[in-house]
Amino acid sequence: RRRFEAVPAEPLETAGLSAFGQDMLAALAASPRSIAPKYFYDAPGSALFDRICELPEYYPTRTEVGILQAQAVHIAEAIGPNAEIVEFGAGSLLKIRLLLDAMDRPSRYLPIDISGEHLAQAAARLQQDYAGLEVLPVVADYTQDLILPRAAPHAGRRVGFFPGSTIGNFTPPQALHFLRMAARVLRGGALLLGADLFKDPALLHAAYNDAQGVTAAFNLNLLARANRELGADFVLSQFAHSAFYNAPLRRIEMHLVSLREQQVTVCGRRFSFSEGESLHTENSHKFTVDSLRALATEAGFTPGRVWTDPNQLFSLHWLQA
Ligand code: AVJ
């Protein structure tokens, strides 16, 4: 290798690549390296995420489900009759059942998810169980601008559902951008938003470093996905799962850390990792009730009721659009 000559940077040729391929190449060309967490959710990644939700250490899912169960009647009352529900990042469509069961004649349900196969299967199962409901799955990336079908002519109000604290995956500017888009598509209705609350960092740390290593497998699946889809040659055993609480930024960060100096090939291009170098794969911001309400207000919502659990681990916000 010629060490002392300036080598002009080759332009990153990304035409014809998938969004994942383009974003992975851009991530590897940048310093520090980071990629959006949406790429975790191919079919194996979505299945691993479902296992995370069952882990003893991972409190958000079971806590939010507990709030939905305890408050379903009040939430359904806020939603009103004949409503149309738009769910962002709908996943396995389990939480929505708690709302549908309590609602007064829901008219239509539009689950939006990036994981097409997973969504189609989950939507088919839901449709079987709710024969009178119009289920209209939308395979889309809601971090990009979103166009939704028109509201059905005689439908009640349109209510967004964004559970799981997925809002926390966005940086504050990205969260504002998303909420402004949501306020626009839900105008006249409302958004029911789940947000994880700040708590003892030891509990946060445990939730993202489970004893069974499912979260590690979920994180490493990003590299396995690159091997499957991008002809990459990541050696998974040469990368470590790292998750820690970044106190000044109030977020859990997940990284994949290179355990040694190594070269990888992705989409036919070579990249090197030094020992200890990381690929930042996820942020999971934690909120206070007030910080979430302030963010929603800035995005054009009028915050209404807030439901939490007895230990104040998690919050559900009613935001008027
Ligand atoms: C549901 C996407 C918000 O950040 O807690 C779980 C994803 N990552 N364990 C979260 C996740 C690692 C989760 N979100």
Coordinates of C-alpha atoms and ligand atoms in Angstrom, one line a residue:
R1 CA 0.0 0.0 0.0
R2 CA 1.4 3.4 -0.9
R3 CA 1.5 5.4 2.3
F4 CA 2.6 8.8 1.3
E5 CA 0.5 9.7 -1.7
A6 CA -2.8 11.5 -1.3
V7 CA -5.4 9.1 -2.7
P8 CA -8.5 11.0 -3.9
A9 CA -11.6 9.7 -2.2
E10 CA -13.6 7.5 -4.6
P11 CA -17.1 8.6 -4.9
L12 CA -19.5 6.2 -3.2
E13 CA -21.3 4.5 -6.1
T14 CA -24.6 3.5 -4.6
A15 CA -27.0 3.6 -7.7
G16 CA -29.0 0.4 -7.9
L17 CA -28.4 -0.6 -4.3
S18 CA -31.2 -1.2 -1.7
A19 CA -31.8 1.6 0.9
F20 CA -30.1 -0.7 3.4
G21 CA -27.1 -1.1 1.1
Q22 CA -26.8 2.7 0.5
D23 CA -27.2 3.5 4.2
M24 CA -24.7 0.8 5.2
L25 CA -22.1 2.1 2.8
A26 CA -22.6 5.6 3.9
A27 CA -22.3 4.5 7.6
L28 CA -19.1 2.7 6.9
A29 CA -17.6 5.6 5.0
A30 CA -18.4 8.1 7.8
S31 CA -16.6 8.8 11.0
P32 CA -17.9 8.0 13.6
R33 CA -19.9 5.2 12.0
S34 CA -23.7 5.1 12.6
I35 CA -26.7 3.6 10.9
A36 CA -30.5 3.9 11.6
P37 CA -32.0 1.3 13.8
K38 CA -34.8 0.6 11.3
Y39 CA -32.5 -1.9 9.6
F40 CA -32.7 -4.3 12.6
Y41 CA -36.2 -5.3 11.4
D42 CA -35.9 -7.9 8.7
A43 CA -37.8 -11.1 9.4
P44 CA -35.2 -12.6 11.8
G45 CA -34.7 -9.3 13.5
S46 CA -38.4 -8.8 14.0
A47 CA -38.6 -12.3 15.6
L48 CA -35.7 -11.4 17.9
F49 CA -37.4 -8.2 18.9
D50 CA -40.5 -10.2 19.8
R51 CA -38.2 -12.3 22.1
I52 CA -36.8 -9.1 23.7
C53 CA -40.3 -8.0 24.6
E54 CA -40.7 -11.2 26.7
L55 CA -37.4 -10.8 28.6
P56 CA -37.5 -10.4 32.4
E57 CA -35.2 -7.4 32.2
Y58 CA -37.0 -5.6 29.3
Y59 CA -39.7 -3.8 31.3
P60 CA -41.1 -1.4 28.6
T61 CA -43.4 -3.8 26.7
R62 CA -45.0 -5.4 29.7
T63 CA -45.3 -2.1 31.5
E64 CA -47.0 -0.4 28.5
V65 CA -49.3 -3.4 28.0
G66 CA -50.2 -3.1 31.7
I67 CA -51.1 0.6 31.2
L68 CA -53.2 -0.2 28.1
Q69 CA -55.0 -3.0 30.0
A70 CA -55.7 -0.8 33.1
Q71 CA -56.7 2.3 31.1
A72 CA -58.4 0.7 28.0
V73 CA -61.8 2.1 28.9
H74 CA -60.6 5.6 29.4
I75 CA -58.4 5.5 26.3
A76 CA -61.3 4.1 24.2
E77 CA -63.5 6.9 25.5
A78 CA -60.9 9.5 24.4
I79 CA -60.7 7.8 21.0
G80 CA -64.5 7.9 20.5
P81 CA -66.8 5.9 18.2
N82 CA -66.1 4.6 14.6
A83 CA -62.5 5.7 14.8
E84 CA -59.8 4.9 12.3
I85 CA -56.5 3.9 13.9
V86 CA -53.1 4.5 12.1
E87 CA -50.3 2.6 13.9
F88 CA -46.7 3.6 13.2
G89 CA -44.2 0.7 13.4
A90 CA -46.9 -1.8 14.1
G91 CA -44.7 -4.9 14.5
S92 CA -46.7 -8.0 15.6
L93 CA -50.0 -6.2 16.1
L94 CA -50.5 -7.3 19.7
K95 CA -50.9 -4.0 21.5
I96 CA -53.6 -2.8 19.2
R97 CA -55.9 -5.7 20.2
L98 CA -56.2 -4.2 23.7
L99 CA -57.5 -1.0 22.2
L100 CA -59.7 -2.6 19.6
D101 CA -61.4 -4.7 22.3
A102 CA -62.3 -1.6 24.3
M103 CA -63.2 0.7 21.4
D104 CA -66.7 1.5 20.3
R105 CA -67.0 0.0 16.7
P106 CA -63.6 0.8 15.3
S107 CA -64.0 1.3 11.5
R108 CA -60.6 0.8 10.0
Y109 CA -57.0 -0.1 11.1
L110 CA -53.9 0.9 9.1
P111 CA -50.8 -0.7 10.5
I112 CA -47.7 0.8 9.0
D113 CA -44.4 -1.2 9.1
I114 CA -41.2 -1.5 7.2
S115 CA -41.0 -5.3 7.7
G116 CA -43.3 -6.4 4.9
E117 CA -43.5 -10.1 5.4
H118 CA -43.9 -9.9 9.2
L119 CA -46.6 -7.3 8.7
A120 CA -48.6 -9.3 6.2
Q121 CA -48.7 -12.3 8.4
A122 CA -49.6 -10.3 11.5
A123 CA -52.3 -8.4 9.6
A124 CA -53.9 -11.7 8.2
R125 CA -54.1 -13.1 11.8
L126 CA -55.7 -9.9 13.1
Q127 CA -58.2 -9.8 10.3
Q128 CA -59.3 -13.3 11.2
D129 CA -60.0 -12.3 14.7
Y130 CA -61.7 -9.0 13.9
A131 CA -64.0 -9.8 11.0
G132 CA -65.9 -6.5 11.0
L133 CA -62.8 -4.3 11.0
E134 CA -61.2 -3.1 7.7
V135 CA -57.5 -4.0 8.1
L136 CA -55.3 -2.1 5.6
P137 CA -51.6 -2.9 6.1
V138 CA -49.2 -0.3 4.7
V139 CA -45.6 -1.4 4.0
A140 CA -43.7 1.9 4.4
D141 CA -40.9 3.6 6.1
Y142 CA -42.6 6.3 8.2
T143 CA -39.4 8.1 8.8
Q144 CA -39.8 9.2 5.1
D145 CA -42.7 11.3 4.1
L146 CA -45.8 9.3 4.3
I147 CA -48.9 9.4 2.1
L148 CA -51.9 7.7 3.6
P149 CA -55.2 6.5 2.0
R150 CA -58.1 9.0 2.5
A151 CA -60.2 8.6 5.6
A152 CA -63.2 6.4 4.9
P153 CA -66.3 8.5 4.2
H154 CA -68.3 7.8 7.3
A155 CA -65.4 7.1 9.6
G156 CA -65.0 8.8 13.0
R157 CA -61.8 10.6 13.8
R158 CA -58.4 9.4 12.8
V159 CA -56.2 8.5 15.7
G160 CA -52.5 7.7 15.5
F161 CA -50.9 5.0 17.7
F162 CA -47.2 5.1 18.2
P163 CA -46.4 2.7 21.1
G164 CA -43.2 1.1 22.5
S165 CA -41.2 4.3 22.9
T166 CA -40.1 4.0 19.3
I167 CA -40.1 7.8 19.4
G168 CA -37.0 7.4 21.5
N169 CA -35.1 5.9 18.6
F170 CA -35.1 9.4 17.0
T171 CA -32.7 12.2 17.9
P172 CA -34.6 15.3 19.1
P173 CA -34.6 16.9 15.6
Q174 CA -35.7 13.6 14.0
A175 CA -38.5 13.3 16.6
L176 CA -39.7 16.8 15.9
H177 CA -39.7 16.0 12.2
F178 CA -41.7 12.8 12.7
L179 CA -44.2 14.4 15.1
R180 CA -44.8 17.3 12.7
M181 CA -45.6 14.8 9.9
A182 CA -47.9 12.8 12.3
A183 CA -49.7 16.0 13.3
R184 CA -50.3 16.8 9.6
V185 CA -51.7 13.3 8.7
L186 CA -53.8 13.2 11.9
R187 CA -55.1 16.8 11.9
G188 CA -58.5 17.0 13.6
G189 CA -57.7 13.7 15.5
A190 CA -55.1 12.7 18.0
L191 CA -51.9 10.7 18.6
L192 CA -51.6 8.1 21.4
L193 CA -47.9 8.0 22.0
G194 CA -45.9 5.7 24.3
A195 CA -42.7 7.1 25.8
D196 CA -40.2 5.4 28.1
L197 CA -39.4 7.4 31.2
F198 CA -36.0 8.2 32.7
K199 CA -35.2 5.9 35.7
D200 CA -32.3 4.4 37.6
P201 CA -29.6 3.9 35.0
A202 CA -28.9 0.4 36.4
L203 CA -32.4 -0.6 35.4
L204 CA -31.9 0.9 31.9
H205 CA -28.6 -0.8 31.6
A206 CA -30.1 -4.2 32.5
A207 CA -32.9 -3.8 30.0
Y208 CA -30.4 -3.6 27.1
N209 CA -27.9 -6.1 28.4
D210 CA -30.1 -9.1 29.1
A211 CA -28.6 -12.3 30.7
Q212 CA -29.7 -14.5 27.8
G213 CA -28.0 -12.4 25.2
V214 CA -31.1 -11.8 23.0
T215 CA -30.4 -8.1 22.7
A216 CA -26.9 -8.9 21.7
A217 CA -28.2 -11.3 19.0
F218 CA -30.7 -8.6 17.9
N219 CA -27.9 -6.0 17.5
L220 CA -25.5 -8.5 15.8
N221 CA -28.3 -9.5 13.4
L222 CA -27.6 -6.2 11.6
L223 CA -24.3 -7.6 10.5
A224 CA -25.8 -11.0 9.7
R225 CA -28.4 -9.1 7.5
A226 CA -25.6 -7.3 5.7
N227 CA -24.0 -10.7 5.0
R228 CA -27.3 -12.1 3.7
E229 CA -28.4 -9.1 1.6
L230 CA -25.3 -7.2 0.7
G231 CA -22.8 -10.0 0.2
A232 CA -20.8 -8.7 3.2
D233 CA -18.3 -10.8 5.0
F234 CA -18.7 -9.7 8.6
V235 CA -17.4 -12.3 11.1
L236 CA -20.0 -11.9 13.9
S237 CA -17.7 -13.3 16.6
Q238 CA -15.3 -10.5 15.9
F239 CA -17.8 -7.8 17.0
A240 CA -19.3 -7.3 20.5
H241 CA -22.7 -5.9 21.5
S242 CA -22.2 -2.8 23.6
A243 CA -25.1 -0.9 25.3
F244 CA -24.8 1.9 27.8
Y245 CA -26.6 4.9 29.2
N246 CA -25.3 8.2 28.0
A247 CA -26.4 10.5 30.8
P248 CA -25.9 13.9 29.3
L249 CA -27.9 12.9 26.2
R250 CA -30.5 10.9 28.3
R251 CA -30.3 7.8 26.1
I252 CA -29.2 4.2 25.8
E253 CA -26.8 3.8 23.0
M254 CA -26.2 0.5 21.3
H255 CA -23.0 -0.1 19.3
L256 CA -21.2 -3.0 17.6
V257 CA -17.6 -2.8 18.6
S258 CA -14.8 -4.4 16.6
L259 CA -12.8 -6.8 18.8
R260 CA -9.7 -6.4 16.7
E261 CA -8.3 -4.7 13.7
Q262 CA -10.0 -6.2 10.7
Q263 CA -11.2 -5.7 7.1
V264 CA -14.7 -6.2 5.8
T265 CA -16.2 -6.2 2.4
V266 CA -19.7 -4.8 1.8
C267 CA -21.2 -4.4 -1.6
G268 CA -17.8 -5.1 -3.1
R269 CA -16.1 -2.3 -1.2
R270 CA -13.5 -2.8 1.5
F271 CA -13.5 -1.1 4.8
S272 CA -11.2 -1.4 7.8
F273 CA -12.1 -1.4 11.5
S274 CA -9.5 -0.7 14.1
E275 CA -9.6 -2.5 17.4
G276 CA -12.3 -0.9 19.5
E277 CA -13.9 1.0 16.7
S278 CA -17.7 1.0 16.8
L279 CA -20.7 1.1 14.5
H280 CA -23.4 3.0 16.4
T281 CA -26.7 1.1 15.7
E282 CA -29.3 2.6 18.0
N283 CA -30.3 5.4 20.4
S284 CA -33.1 4.9 22.8
H285 CA -34.0 8.3 24.4
K286 CA -35.6 8.4 27.8
F287 CA -38.1 11.2 28.7
T288 CA -39.8 12.9 31.5
V289 CA -43.6 13.4 31.2
D290 CA -42.8 17.2 30.8
S291 CA -40.0 16.8 28.3
L292 CA -42.3 14.7 26.1
R293 CA -45.2 17.1 26.4
A294 CA -42.8 20.0 25.5
L295 CA -41.6 18.1 22.4
A296 CA -45.2 17.4 21.3
T297 CA -46.2 21.0 21.8
E298 CA -43.3 22.2 19.7
A299 CA -44.5 19.8 16.9
G300 CA -48.0 21.4 16.9
F301 CA -49.9 19.0 19.2
T302 CA -51.9 20.0 22.3
P303 CA -51.0 17.6 25.1
G304 CA -53.9 16.1 27.0
R305 CA -54.1 13.2 29.4
V306 CA -51.1 11.1 30.5
W307 CA -51.4 7.5 31.7
T308 CA -48.5 5.9 33.6
D309 CA -47.9 2.7 35.7
P310 CA -47.6 2.8 39.5
N311 CA -43.8 2.8 39.3
Q312 CA -43.6 5.6 36.7
L313 CA -41.6 3.4 34.4
F314 CA -43.5 4.2 31.2
S315 CA -46.0 6.8 29.9
L316 CA -48.8 7.0 27.4
H317 CA -49.7 10.4 26.1
W318 CA -52.9 11.7 24.5
L319 CA -51.9 14.4 22.0
Q320 CA -54.6 16.4 20.2
A321 CA -53.6 17.0 16.6
Ligands
AVJ1 C1 -39.0 -0.5 20.9 C2 -37.6 0.2 19.3 C3 -37.9 1.6 21.1 O1 -35.3 1.2 22.1 O2 -36.2 0.0 23.6 C4 -35.0 -3.0 22.4 C5 -35.8 -1.4 20.6 N1 -33.5 -2.1 21.2 N2 -33.8 -3.5 22.9 C6 -36.0 0.3 22.5 C7 -34.8 -2.1 21.4 C8 -32.9 -2.9 22.1 C9 -36.7 -0.6 21.4 N3 -37.8 0.2 20.7

